[in-house]
CSV table of C-alpha atoms and ligand atoms in Angstrom, one decimal:
chain,number,residue,atom,x,y,z
A,25,MET,CA,119.7,91.4,83.1
A,26,LYS,CA,119.2,92.1,79.4
A,27,GLU,CA,116.6,89.9,78.7
A,28,ASP,CA,114.2,90.7,82.1
A,29,LYS,CA,114.1,94.6,80.3
A,30,GLN,CA,113.5,92.9,77.1
A,31,SER,CA,111.1,90.4,78.6
A,32,ARG,CA,109.5,93.5,80.3
A,33,ARG,CA,109.0,95.4,77.6
A,34,GLU,CA,107.5,93.6,75.3
A,35,PHE,CA,105.0,91.8,77.8
A,36,VAL,CA,103.7,95.4,78.9
A,37,LYS,CA,103.3,96.7,74.8
A,38,GLN,CA,101.7,93.3,73.7
A,39,SER,CA,100.3,93.3,76.4
A,40,SER,CA,98.4,96.7,75.9
A,41,LEU,CA,98.7,95.7,71.6
A,42,LEU,CA,97.2,92.3,72.2
A,43,ALA,CA,94.1,94.2,74.5
A,44,GLY,CA,93.9,96.8,72.3
A,45,GLY,CA,93.2,94.1,69.3
A,46,LEU,CA,96.1,95.5,67.3
A,47,VAL,CA,97.9,93.2,66.5
A,48,ALA,CA,97.2,89.7,66.1
A,49,ALA,CA,100.2,88.1,66.6
A,50,PRO,CA,102.1,87.2,70.5
A,51,PHE,CA,105.2,88.8,69.4
A,52,LEU,CA,106.6,92.3,67.8
A,53,SER,CA,109.8,92.4,67.4
A,54,HIS,CA,111.3,95.5,67.6
A,55,ALA,CA,110.9,95.5,63.3
A,56,SER,CA,108.4,96.0,63.5
A,57,GLY,CA,108.7,99.9,64.2
A,58,TYR,CA,106.2,99.3,67.2
A,59,PHE,CA,109.1,100.3,69.9
A,60,ASN,CA,109.7,103.7,68.5
A,61,SER,CA,113.0,104.1,72.1
A,62,VAL,CA,115.1,101.2,73.6
A,63,ASP,CA,112.5,102.8,77.1
A,64,ASP,CA,111.5,100.2,79.1
A,65,THR,CA,110.0,102.1,81.2
A,66,ILE,CA,106.8,101.3,82.9
A,67,LYS,CA,104.3,103.9,82.7
A,68,ILE,CA,101.4,104.7,84.8
A,69,ALA,CA,98.5,107.0,85.2
A,70,LEU,CA,96.4,107.7,87.8
A,71,VAL,CA,93.1,108.1,88.0
A,72,GLY,CA,90.9,109.4,91.1
A,73,CYS,CA,93.9,112.1,93.1
A,74,GLY,CA,93.1,111.7,96.2
A,75,GLY,CA,94.7,111.0,99.8
A,76,ARG,CA,94.3,106.9,98.6
A,77,GLY,CA,95.7,107.6,94.8
A,78,THR,CA,98.0,110.4,95.8
A,79,GLY,CA,99.7,107.1,98.3
A,80,ALA,CA,99.0,104.8,96.4
A,81,ALA,CA,100.9,106.7,93.3
A,82,MET,CA,103.9,107.3,95.7
A,83,GLN,CA,103.8,102.8,96.5
A,84,ALA,CA,104.0,102.9,92.8
A,85,MET,CA,107.4,105.0,92.7
A,86,LEU,CA,108.9,103.4,95.3
A,87,THR,CA,108.9,99.5,93.8
A,88,LYS,CA,112.4,98.5,92.1
A,89,GLN,CA,110.9,98.9,89.1
A,90,ASN,CA,112.1,101.7,86.4
A,91,VAL,CA,108.4,103.5,86.1
A,92,LYS,CA,107.5,107.1,86.0
A,93,LEU,CA,104.3,108.1,85.9
A,94,VAL,CA,102.7,109.6,83.1
A,95,ALA,CA,99.5,110.8,83.2
A,96,MET,CA,97.1,112.1,86.3
A,97,ALA,CA,92.7,112.2,85.8
A,98,ASP,CA,89.9,114.2,88.4
A,99,ALA,CA,87.5,115.2,88.5
A,100,PHE,CA,88.3,118.5,89.8
A,101,ARG,CA,91.5,120.2,88.8
A,102,ASP,CA,92.2,121.2,92.8
A,103,ARG,CA,92.5,117.1,93.8
A,104,LEU,CA,95.1,116.9,91.1
A,105,ASP,CA,96.9,119.5,91.6
A,106,SER,CA,97.1,118.9,95.1
A,107,ALA,CA,98.0,115.2,94.4
A,108,TYR,CA,100.7,116.4,92.1
A,109,ALA,CA,101.9,118.9,94.6
A,110,ALA,CA,102.3,116.1,97.2
A,111,LEU,CA,103.6,113.7,94.7
A,112,THR,CA,106.5,116.0,93.4
A,113,ASP,CA,107.8,117.3,97.2
A,114,GLU,CA,111.1,116.3,97.5
A,115,ASN,CA,110.4,116.6,101.7
A,116,SER,CA,108.0,114.1,102.1
A,117,GLU,CA,108.2,112.0,104.1
A,118,GLU,CA,107.2,108.4,102.3
A,119,GLY,CA,109.9,109.1,100.4
A,120,ASN,CA,110.8,111.5,97.3
A,121,VAL,CA,109.5,110.6,94.3
A,122,LYS,CA,110.1,113.6,91.7
A,123,ALA,CA,112.3,112.5,90.0
A,124,LYS,CA,109.5,109.2,88.7
A,125,VAL,CA,107.1,112.2,88.0
A,126,ALA,CA,106.5,113.8,84.4
A,127,VAL,CA,103.4,113.8,84.5
A,128,PRO,CA,103.4,118.1,81.9
A,129,GLU,CA,100.2,119.6,82.1
A,130,ALA,CA,99.6,118.6,78.7
A,131,ASN,CA,98.8,115.0,80.4
A,132,LYS,CA,96.8,116.2,83.3
A,133,PHE,CA,93.6,116.0,82.5
A,134,VAL,CA,90.4,116.9,84.4
A,135,GLY,CA,86.1,116.1,84.3
A,136,PHE,CA,84.9,113.1,83.5
A,137,ASP,CA,85.8,111.5,80.8
A,138,ALA,CA,89.5,112.6,82.1
A,139,TYR,CA,90.1,109.0,82.5
A,140,GLN,CA,90.1,107.9,79.2
A,141,LYS,CA,92.8,109.6,77.9
A,142,ALA,CA,94.8,108.9,81.5
A,143,ILE,CA,94.3,105.4,80.7
A,144,ALA,CA,95.4,105.2,77.3
A,145,LEU,CA,99.1,107.0,77.9
A,146,ALA,CA,100.1,104.3,80.4
A,147,ASP,CA,101.1,100.1,81.0
A,148,VAL,CA,99.4,100.5,84.0
A,149,VAL,CA,96.4,102.4,85.5
A,150,ILE,CA,95.8,103.1,89.2
A,151,LEU,CA,91.9,103.5,89.5
A,152,THR,CA,91.4,105.0,92.5
A,153,THR,CA,88.1,108.2,92.5
A,154,PRO,CA,85.3,106.5,94.8
A,155,PRO,CA,83.6,103.1,94.4
A,156,GLY,CA,81.4,103.7,91.9
A,157,PHE,CA,83.3,104.4,89.1
A,158,ARG,CA,85.0,102.0,89.5
A,159,PRO,CA,83.4,99.6,87.5
A,160,ILE,CA,83.4,102.1,84.5
A,161,HIS,CA,86.8,103.2,84.6
A,162,PHE,CA,88.4,98.6,85.0
A,163,GLU,CA,86.1,98.0,81.7
A,164,GLU,CA,88.1,101.1,79.9
A,165,ALA,CA,91.5,99.9,82.2
A,166,ILE,CA,90.9,96.7,80.1
A,167,ARG,CA,89.2,97.9,77.1
A,168,GLN,CA,92.8,99.3,76.0
A,169,GLY,CA,94.9,96.7,77.7
A,170,LYS,CA,96.5,98.1,80.7
A,171,HIS,CA,97.3,96.4,83.6
A,172,VAL,CA,96.2,97.7,87.1
A,173,PHE,CA,95.9,98.7,90.7
A,174,MET,CA,92.1,99.1,92.0
A,175,GLU,CA,90.9,100.0,95.0
A,176,LYS,CA,88.5,97.9,96.8
A,177,PRO,CA,85.6,98.3,97.1
A,178,VAL,CA,85.0,98.2,93.1
A,179,ALA,CA,81.9,98.8,92.9
A,180,THR,CA,78.1,100.2,94.6
A,181,ASP,CA,75.7,98.0,92.6
A,182,PRO,CA,74.6,94.7,91.7
A,183,ALA,CA,75.5,96.5,87.8
A,184,GLY,CA,78.6,96.7,87.9
A,185,ILE,CA,79.7,94.5,90.2
A,186,GLN,CA,78.1,92.2,87.0
A,187,ARG,CA,80.7,95.0,84.6
A,188,VAL,CA,83.7,94.2,87.0
A,189,LEU,CA,83.0,90.5,87.1
A,190,ARG,CA,82.6,90.5,83.1
A,191,ALA,CA,85.5,92.8,82.7
A,192,ALA,CA,88.1,90.5,84.2
A,193,GLU,CA,87.1,87.6,82.8
A,194,GLU,CA,88.1,89.9,79.0
A,195,ALA,CA,91.8,91.1,82.3
A,196,LYS,CA,92.4,87.2,82.3
A,197,LYS,CA,92.7,86.0,78.2
A,198,LYS,CA,94.0,89.0,78.4
A,199,LYS,CA,96.9,88.1,80.6
A,200,LEU,CA,96.6,91.1,81.9
A,201,ASN,CA,97.3,91.6,86.5
A,202,VAL,CA,94.7,93.6,88.3
A,203,VAL,CA,95.9,94.3,91.5
A,204,VAL,CA,92.7,94.5,94.1
A,205,GLY,CA,93.5,96.8,97.1
A,206,LEU,CA,92.8,94.7,99.8
A,207,GLN,CA,96.1,95.0,101.2
A,208,ARG,CA,95.5,91.9,104.3
A,209,HIS,CA,96.0,90.0,101.1
A,210,TYR,CA,99.5,91.5,100.7
A,211,GLN,CA,100.1,91.4,105.1
A,212,ASN,CA,102.4,88.8,106.2
A,213,SER,CA,100.7,88.1,109.4
A,214,TYR,CA,97.9,87.0,106.9
A,215,ARG,CA,99.4,85.3,104.9
A,216,GLU,CA,101.2,83.4,107.5
A,217,LEU,CA,98.1,82.7,109.6
A,218,LEU,CA,96.1,81.6,106.0
A,219,LYS,CA,98.4,79.3,105.1
A,220,ARG,CA,98.0,77.6,108.6
A,221,VAL,CA,94.3,77.8,108.2
A,222,LYS,CA,94.2,75.9,105.3
A,223,ASP,CA,97.3,73.6,106.9
A,224,GLY,CA,93.9,72.2,108.4
A,225,MET,CA,95.2,74.2,112.3
A,226,ILE,CA,92.0,74.9,113.3
A,227,GLY,CA,90.1,73.0,111.0
A,228,GLU,CA,86.6,73.6,109.4
A,229,ILE,CA,85.6,77.3,109.5
A,230,THR,CA,82.3,77.0,110.9
A,231,SER,CA,81.7,81.0,112.0
A,232,GLY,CA,83.0,84.1,111.8
A,233,GLN,CA,82.5,87.6,113.1
A,234,VAL,CA,84.3,90.5,112.4
A,235,TRP,CA,84.6,94.5,112.6
A,236,TRP,CA,84.4,98.1,112.0
A,237,ASN,CA,83.3,99.5,114.7
A,238,ASN,CA,84.6,103.6,114.7
A,239,ASP,CA,84.3,107.5,114.8
A,240,GLY,CA,83.3,107.1,110.6
A,241,VAL,CA,85.0,110.2,108.3
A,242,TRP,CA,85.3,112.8,106.9
A,243,VAL,CA,82.2,115.3,106.0
A,244,ASN,CA,82.8,118.0,103.2
A,245,MET,CA,79.9,121.2,103.7
A,246,ARG,CA,77.5,121.9,101.1
A,247,LYS,CA,79.5,125.4,99.5
A,248,PRO,CA,77.5,128.1,97.9
A,249,GLY,CA,77.0,127.4,94.3
A,250,GLN,CA,77.7,123.3,94.0
A,251,THR,CA,75.7,122.0,91.6
A,252,GLU,CA,73.7,118.7,92.6
A,253,MET,CA,76.3,116.6,91.0
A,254,GLU,CA,79.2,118.9,92.5
A,255,TYR,CA,78.4,118.8,96.4
A,256,GLN,CA,77.8,114.5,96.0
A,257,MET,CA,81.2,114.2,94.1
A,258,ARG,CA,82.5,116.3,97.0
A,259,ASN,CA,80.9,114.6,100.2
A,260,TRP,CA,80.7,111.8,97.5
A,261,TYR,CA,81.5,109.6,100.6
A,262,TYR,CA,77.6,109.7,102.1
A,263,PHE,CA,75.6,109.3,99.0
A,264,ASN,CA,75.4,105.2,97.9
A,265,TRP,CA,75.7,105.8,93.9
A,266,LEU,CA,79.6,106.9,94.5
A,267,CYS,CA,80.3,105.3,98.7
A,268,GLY,CA,77.9,102.2,98.9
A,269,ASP,CA,77.5,103.1,102.7
A,270,HIS,CA,80.0,102.6,105.1
A,271,ILE,CA,79.6,98.3,105.0
A,272,ASN,CA,80.8,98.8,101.5
A,273,GLU,CA,82.7,101.7,101.7
A,274,GLN,CA,85.3,99.9,104.7
A,275,HIS,CA,83.8,97.4,106.6
A,276,ILE,CA,84.6,94.9,102.8
A,277,HIS,CA,87.7,94.5,104.1
A,278,ASN,CA,86.8,92.7,107.3
A,279,ILE,CA,83.6,90.7,105.4
A,280,ASP,CA,87.1,89.8,102.8
A,281,VAL,CA,89.4,88.1,105.1
A,282,MET,CA,86.1,85.1,106.0
A,283,ASN,CA,85.2,84.9,102.4
A,284,TRP,CA,88.8,84.8,102.1
A,285,PHE,CA,89.6,82.3,104.3
A,286,LYS,CA,86.6,80.9,103.8
A,287,GLY,CA,87.4,80.1,99.8
A,288,ASP,CA,83.3,81.2,99.8
A,289,TYR,CA,80.7,83.8,99.7
A,290,PRO,CA,77.9,83.4,101.2
A,291,VAL,CA,74.2,82.3,99.9
A,292,LYS,CA,72.8,84.4,101.7
A,293,ALA,CA,72.5,87.4,103.9
A,294,PHE,CA,70.1,89.3,106.9
A,295,GLY,CA,70.3,92.4,109.5
A,296,LEU,CA,69.4,95.2,110.7
A,297,GLY,CA,71.0,98.7,110.8
A,298,GLY,CA,70.4,103.0,110.4
A,299,ARG,CA,71.3,106.3,111.0
A,300,GLN,CA,70.6,107.1,115.2
A,301,VAL,CA,73.1,109.2,116.0
A,302,ARG,CA,74.1,110.5,112.3
A,303,THR,CA,71.0,112.5,111.6
A,304,GLY,CA,72.2,115.2,109.4
A,305,LYS,CA,71.2,116.0,106.4
A,306,GLU,CA,74.7,116.7,105.6
A,307,TYR,CA,75.5,112.4,105.8
A,308,GLY,CA,73.7,112.2,102.4
A,309,GLU,CA,71.7,109.6,102.9
A,310,ILE,CA,74.0,106.1,104.7
A,311,TYR,CA,73.1,104.7,108.1
A,312,ASP,CA,75.9,105.0,110.4
A,313,HIS,CA,75.1,101.5,112.1
A,314,HIS,CA,74.5,97.5,109.8
A,315,TYR,CA,74.2,94.5,111.7
A,316,VAL,CA,74.2,91.2,109.3
A,317,GLU,CA,74.0,87.7,109.6
A,318,TYR,CA,75.7,86.0,106.6
A,319,HIS,CA,75.2,81.9,105.2
A,320,TYR,CA,77.6,79.7,103.4
A,321,ALA,CA,76.1,76.8,101.9
A,322,ASP,CA,77.7,75.1,104.5
A,323,GLY,CA,76.3,75.9,107.3
A,324,THR,CA,78.5,78.3,107.5
A,325,ILE,CA,77.6,81.9,109.7
A,326,LEU,CA,80.2,85.3,109.4
A,327,ASN,CA,78.4,87.4,112.3
A,328,SER,CA,79.6,91.7,110.9
A,329,GLN,CA,78.4,94.6,112.1
A,330,CYS,CA,79.6,98.1,111.4
A,331,ARG,CA,79.4,101.2,113.3
A,332,HIS,CA,80.3,104.8,112.9
A,333,ILE,CA,79.2,106.4,116.1
A,334,LYS,CA,82.1,108.8,119.0
A,335,GLY,CA,82.1,107.5,121.6
A,336,THR,CA,81.2,103.7,121.4
A,337,TYR,CA,84.1,100.9,121.6
A,338,ALA,CA,85.5,100.4,118.9
A,339,ILE,CA,87.2,97.8,116.8
A,340,VAL,CA,88.9,97.3,113.5
A,341,ASP,CA,89.0,92.9,113.1
A,342,GLU,CA,88.1,89.5,112.3
A,343,MET,CA,88.2,86.4,114.2
A,344,LEU,CA,87.3,83.2,112.9
A,345,VAL,CA,86.5,79.9,114.6
A,346,GLY,CA,86.8,76.2,113.5
A,347,THR,CA,86.6,72.7,114.9
A,348,LYS,CA,89.6,72.7,116.2
A,349,GLY,CA,90.6,76.2,116.8
A,350,VAL,CA,90.6,79.8,116.3
A,351,VAL,CA,92.2,82.4,114.2
A,352,LYS,CA,92.5,86.4,115.2
A,353,CYS,CA,93.4,88.3,112.9
A,354,GLY,CA,94.5,91.3,114.9
A,355,ALA,CA,96.8,89.4,117.0
A,356,ALA,CA,98.5,87.6,114.9
A,357,GLU,CA,97.2,84.3,116.7
A,358,ILE,CA,95.9,81.1,116.7
A,359,THR,CA,94.1,79.0,120.1
A,360,SER,CA,92.5,75.4,120.6
A,361,LYS,CA,89.8,76.2,124.2
A,362,GLY,CA,92.2,78.9,125.3
A,363,LYS,CA,95.9,77.5,124.0
A,364,ALA,CA,98.0,79.0,122.0
A,365,LEU,CA,98.0,77.1,119.2
A,366,TYR,CA,100.4,79.6,116.4
A,367,LYS,CA,101.2,83.5,117.4
A,368,TYR,CA,102.6,85.8,114.3
A,369,ASP,CA,106.6,87.0,114.8
A,370,ARG,CA,105.6,91.2,114.4
A,371,LYS,CA,108.8,91.8,113.8
A,372,ASN,CA,108.4,89.8,110.8
A,373,GLU,CA,105.7,92.3,110.0
A,374,ASN,CA,105.7,94.4,106.9
A,375,ASN,CA,102.8,97.2,104.7
A,376,PRO,CA,101.2,95.3,102.4
A,377,TYR,CA,100.0,99.2,101.1
A,378,GLN,CA,103.9,98.7,99.7
A,379,THR,CA,103.8,95.3,99.0
A,380,GLU,CA,100.9,94.9,97.1
A,381,HIS,CA,103.3,97.3,94.4
A,382,ASP,CA,106.3,95.5,94.7
A,383,GLU,CA,104.7,92.5,93.8
A,384,LEU,CA,102.5,94.1,90.8
A,385,PHE,CA,105.5,95.8,89.6
A,386,ALA,CA,107.8,92.8,89.9
A,387,ALA,CA,105.7,90.7,88.2
A,388,ILE,CA,105.2,93.3,85.4
A,389,ALA,CA,108.5,93.8,84.4
A,390,LYS,CA,109.5,90.3,84.6
A,391,GLY,CA,106.6,89.8,81.5
A,392,GLU,CA,105.1,87.7,84.0
A,393,TYR,CA,101.1,87.7,84.8
A,394,LYS,CA,100.8,86.8,88.3
A,395,PHE,CA,97.8,88.5,89.4
A,396,ALA,CA,94.0,88.6,89.0
A,397,ASP,CA,92.5,89.8,91.6
A,398,ALA,CA,89.2,91.5,90.3
A,399,GLU,CA,87.4,87.9,90.8
A,400,ASN,CA,87.6,88.2,94.3
A,401,GLY,CA,87.0,91.7,95.0
A,402,ALA,CA,83.8,91.9,93.5
A,403,LYS,CA,82.0,88.9,94.8
A,404,SER,CA,83.5,90.6,98.3
A,405,THR,CA,82.4,94.3,97.1
A,406,LEU,CA,78.9,91.8,96.2
A,407,THR,CA,79.0,91.0,99.6
A,408,ALA,CA,78.9,93.9,101.3
A,409,ILE,CA,76.6,94.9,99.0
A,410,MET,CA,74.0,92.8,99.7
A,411,GLY,CA,74.6,93.1,103.1
A,412,ARG,CA,73.6,96.9,103.3
A,413,MET,CA,70.3,95.8,100.7
A,414,ALA,CA,69.4,93.9,104.2
A,415,THR,CA,69.8,96.2,105.8
A,416,TYR,CA,68.2,98.4,104.2
A,417,SER,CA,64.9,96.2,103.1
A,418,GLY,CA,65.3,94.0,106.9
A,419,GLN,CA,64.1,90.9,104.0
A,420,VAL,CA,67.3,88.2,103.4
A,421,ILE,CA,69.3,89.4,100.7
A,422,GLU,CA,70.5,85.8,97.9
A,423,TRP,CA,73.1,85.7,96.5
A,424,ASP,CA,72.2,85.0,92.9
A,425,LYS,CA,69.2,86.8,93.2
A,426,THR,CA,71.2,89.8,93.7
A,427,LEU,CA,73.6,89.5,91.5
A,428,ASN,CA,71.5,88.3,88.1
A,429,SER,CA,69.1,91.9,89.5
A,430,GLY,CA,71.2,94.4,87.4
A,431,LEU,CA,70.1,96.8,89.4
A,432,SER,CA,71.8,99.7,89.5
A,433,ILE,CA,71.6,102.8,90.6
A,434,MET,CA,74.3,105.3,89.0
A,435,PRO,CA,72.9,108.1,87.5
A,436,THR,CA,72.4,107.6,84.1
A,437,THR,CA,74.2,111.3,82.7
A,438,PHE,CA,77.2,112.4,84.2
A,439,ALA,CA,77.6,115.6,83.7
A,440,TRP,CA,78.0,118.6,86.2
A,441,ASP,CA,73.9,119.9,85.7
A,442,ALA,CA,73.1,116.4,86.0
A,443,ASP,CA,69.7,115.2,87.2
A,444,MET,CA,71.0,113.0,89.8
A,445,PRO,CA,68.9,109.3,91.6
A,446,VAL,CA,68.7,110.1,94.8
A,447,LYS,CA,67.9,114.6,95.2
A,448,PRO,CA,67.8,116.7,98.8
A,449,ASP,CA,64.6,117.6,99.9
A,450,ALA,CA,63.7,121.9,100.4
A,451,ASN,CA,65.6,121.1,103.7
A,452,GLY,CA,68.1,119.9,102.4
A,453,PHE,CA,67.2,116.0,103.3
A,454,TYR,CA,67.8,113.4,101.5
A,455,PRO,CA,65.7,109.5,101.1
A,456,ILE,CA,66.5,107.0,104.1
A,457,ALA,CA,65.9,103.5,103.6
A,458,THR,CA,63.3,101.9,106.0
A,459,PRO,CA,63.7,98.2,106.8
A,460,GLY,CA,60.2,96.8,106.1
A,461,VAL,CA,59.0,99.8,103.8
A,462,THR,CA,62.2,99.3,101.6
A,463,ARG,CA,61.6,97.0,98.9
A,464,TYR,CA,64.1,95.7,96.7
A,465,PHE,CA,62.5,92.3,94.8
A,466,SER,CA,59.0,91.8,95.1
B,1,NAD,N1,92.9,100.4,100.9
B,1,NAD,C1,92.5,100.8,101.6
B,1,NAD,O1,93.2,101.0,102.9
B,1,NAD,C2,91.9,102.2,101.3
B,1,NAD,C3,92.3,103.4,101.9
B,1,NAD,C4,92.1,104.3,101.7
B,1,NAD,C5,91.0,104.3,100.8
B,1,NAD,N2,90.9,103.9,99.7
B,1,NAD,C6,89.7,103.3,99.0
B,1,NAD,O2,90.2,104.3,97.4
B,1,NAD,C7,88.6,104.9,96.9
B,1,NAD,C8,89.6,106.6,97.3
B,1,NAD,O3,89.2,106.6,99.0
B,1,NAD,P1,90.3,107.9,98.8
B,1,NAD,O4,89.8,108.1,100.1
B,1,NAD,O5,91.6,108.5,98.4
B,1,NAD,O6,89.3,109.6,98.5
B,1,NAD,P2,90.0,110.8,97.7
B,1,NAD,O7,88.1,111.7,98.2
B,1,NAD,O8,90.4,111.2,98.4
B,1,NAD,O9,89.4,110.5,96.5
B,1,NAD,C9,89.4,110.2,96.1
B,1,NAD,C10,89.3,111.3,94.3
B,1,NAD,O10,89.1,111.2,93.0
B,1,NAD,C11,88.1,111.5,92.3
B,1,NAD,N3,86.7,111.6,91.7
B,1,NAD,C12,85.7,110.9,92.5
B,1,NAD,N4,84.7,110.7,90.5
B,1,NAD,C13,85.9,110.7,89.9
B,1,NAD,C14,85.6,110.9,88.8
B,1,NAD,N5,84.8,110.1,88.0
B,1,NAD,N6,86.8,111.1,88.1
B,1,NAD,C15,88.1,110.9,87.6
B,1,NAD,N7,88.3,111.1,89.6
B,1,NAD,C16,87.2,111.3,89.7
B,1,NAD,C17,87.8,113.0,93.0
B,1,NAD,O11,87.9,113.9,93.2
B,1,NAD,C18,89.3,112.6,94.2
B,1,NAD,O12,90.8,113.7,94.5
B,1,NAD,C19,87.9,104.4,98.3
B,1,NAD,O13,87.7,103.8,97.2
B,1,NAD,C20,88.6,103.7,99.1
B,1,NAD,O14,88.1,102.7,99.5
B,1,NAD,C21,91.7,102.8,100.3
């Protein structure tokens, strides 16, 4: 136990110091004076205090480890305050973690640079802003030598993917654990299905079908007095620099399952899509449906469909077809010509949102370097971004060309009065991509 605590303290602190370039030697003793207390608490900073950030911080504090939330950062004070209220609510349905929240007023940071200050105070950082900011925040967390839990998707454009991939390399060198919130990787049924696919139960995967079809999500209407930046940040789901369109924001979960089970990423994509129903100005610039055909190097094809249209058939699922059988992830079963080969027993199912934190914090506490999810997170995000570029342009979008394009859709400065990459017309409508007209590559 004592050894455990010792190694945890050293691992957490040394990762920080080494990563920050502060020490050259791999080990520090207490005599060095760095450890100024016997406190072995794992300190957490939350960056992005919305729905998921509140949930993830809660799950981090519900792990068995000795953790404390010590800093919070958000672009907006009201979001930070509501997350703080939820996390200190002793009657919360998820659990009472109040005693683990130690965020004095001085450690509550607001604005575009809030993340840097919060990250500096922690050993582990939870990154749960809209995905457009993820590359900037992840890069900084790794630069400062912190372990990371970050939500998917991890970027909205190819330039962001390149940043995440570079930071992922750094994280590996610095032995910083990184978990990405593609939580199916932490779900028992998926892990059991994957084991059987790896053991050859369905032969070679030759095609797949993945779906995220449902009604869609919230809308935050424009309020008087908001600058364009504030409006887009509040209504972030509908702006590509922040969200990446719903193919990136939500359907990534399903696309990623194919990449994960296949152990590969597609070489090209083409498809079709549009905004047939969600045409109001409050829906910014994103589409309401996409259908993308992804081609892998060995000829495998993934058919991906995602739709946000009320009153239509809803399905969120994945099906992988192999030479000897079919995996149906939602049903958690493997079949061959209609005959069951394997059925997962649902009573063993877990809450993957909790497990991803349990496993991450247990590894950190034990001083283990176990999780390097960022590279796959970036590559599955790129897969989704390619899908968007394919449907927006109507062209064939290739992996290498896209990754190496350095294409950025982010604002060049972050300020409430900044010049925005997309602007509304006089009636408040935004330019919408048009297949056959919109082009990314000449
Ligand atoms: N894995 C899952 O199943 C799952 C579920 C829900 C959300 N998510 C992901 O979590 C992320 C957040 O989604 P959400 O539903 O919590 O959104 P949200 O709008 O509730 O929260 C986002 C928060 O980030 C803040 N923010 C925006 N820009 C910021 C910046 N530059 N610095 C600091 N804070 C900033 C916002 O003010 C807001 O409070 C998304 O990437 C989403 O895909 C994942």
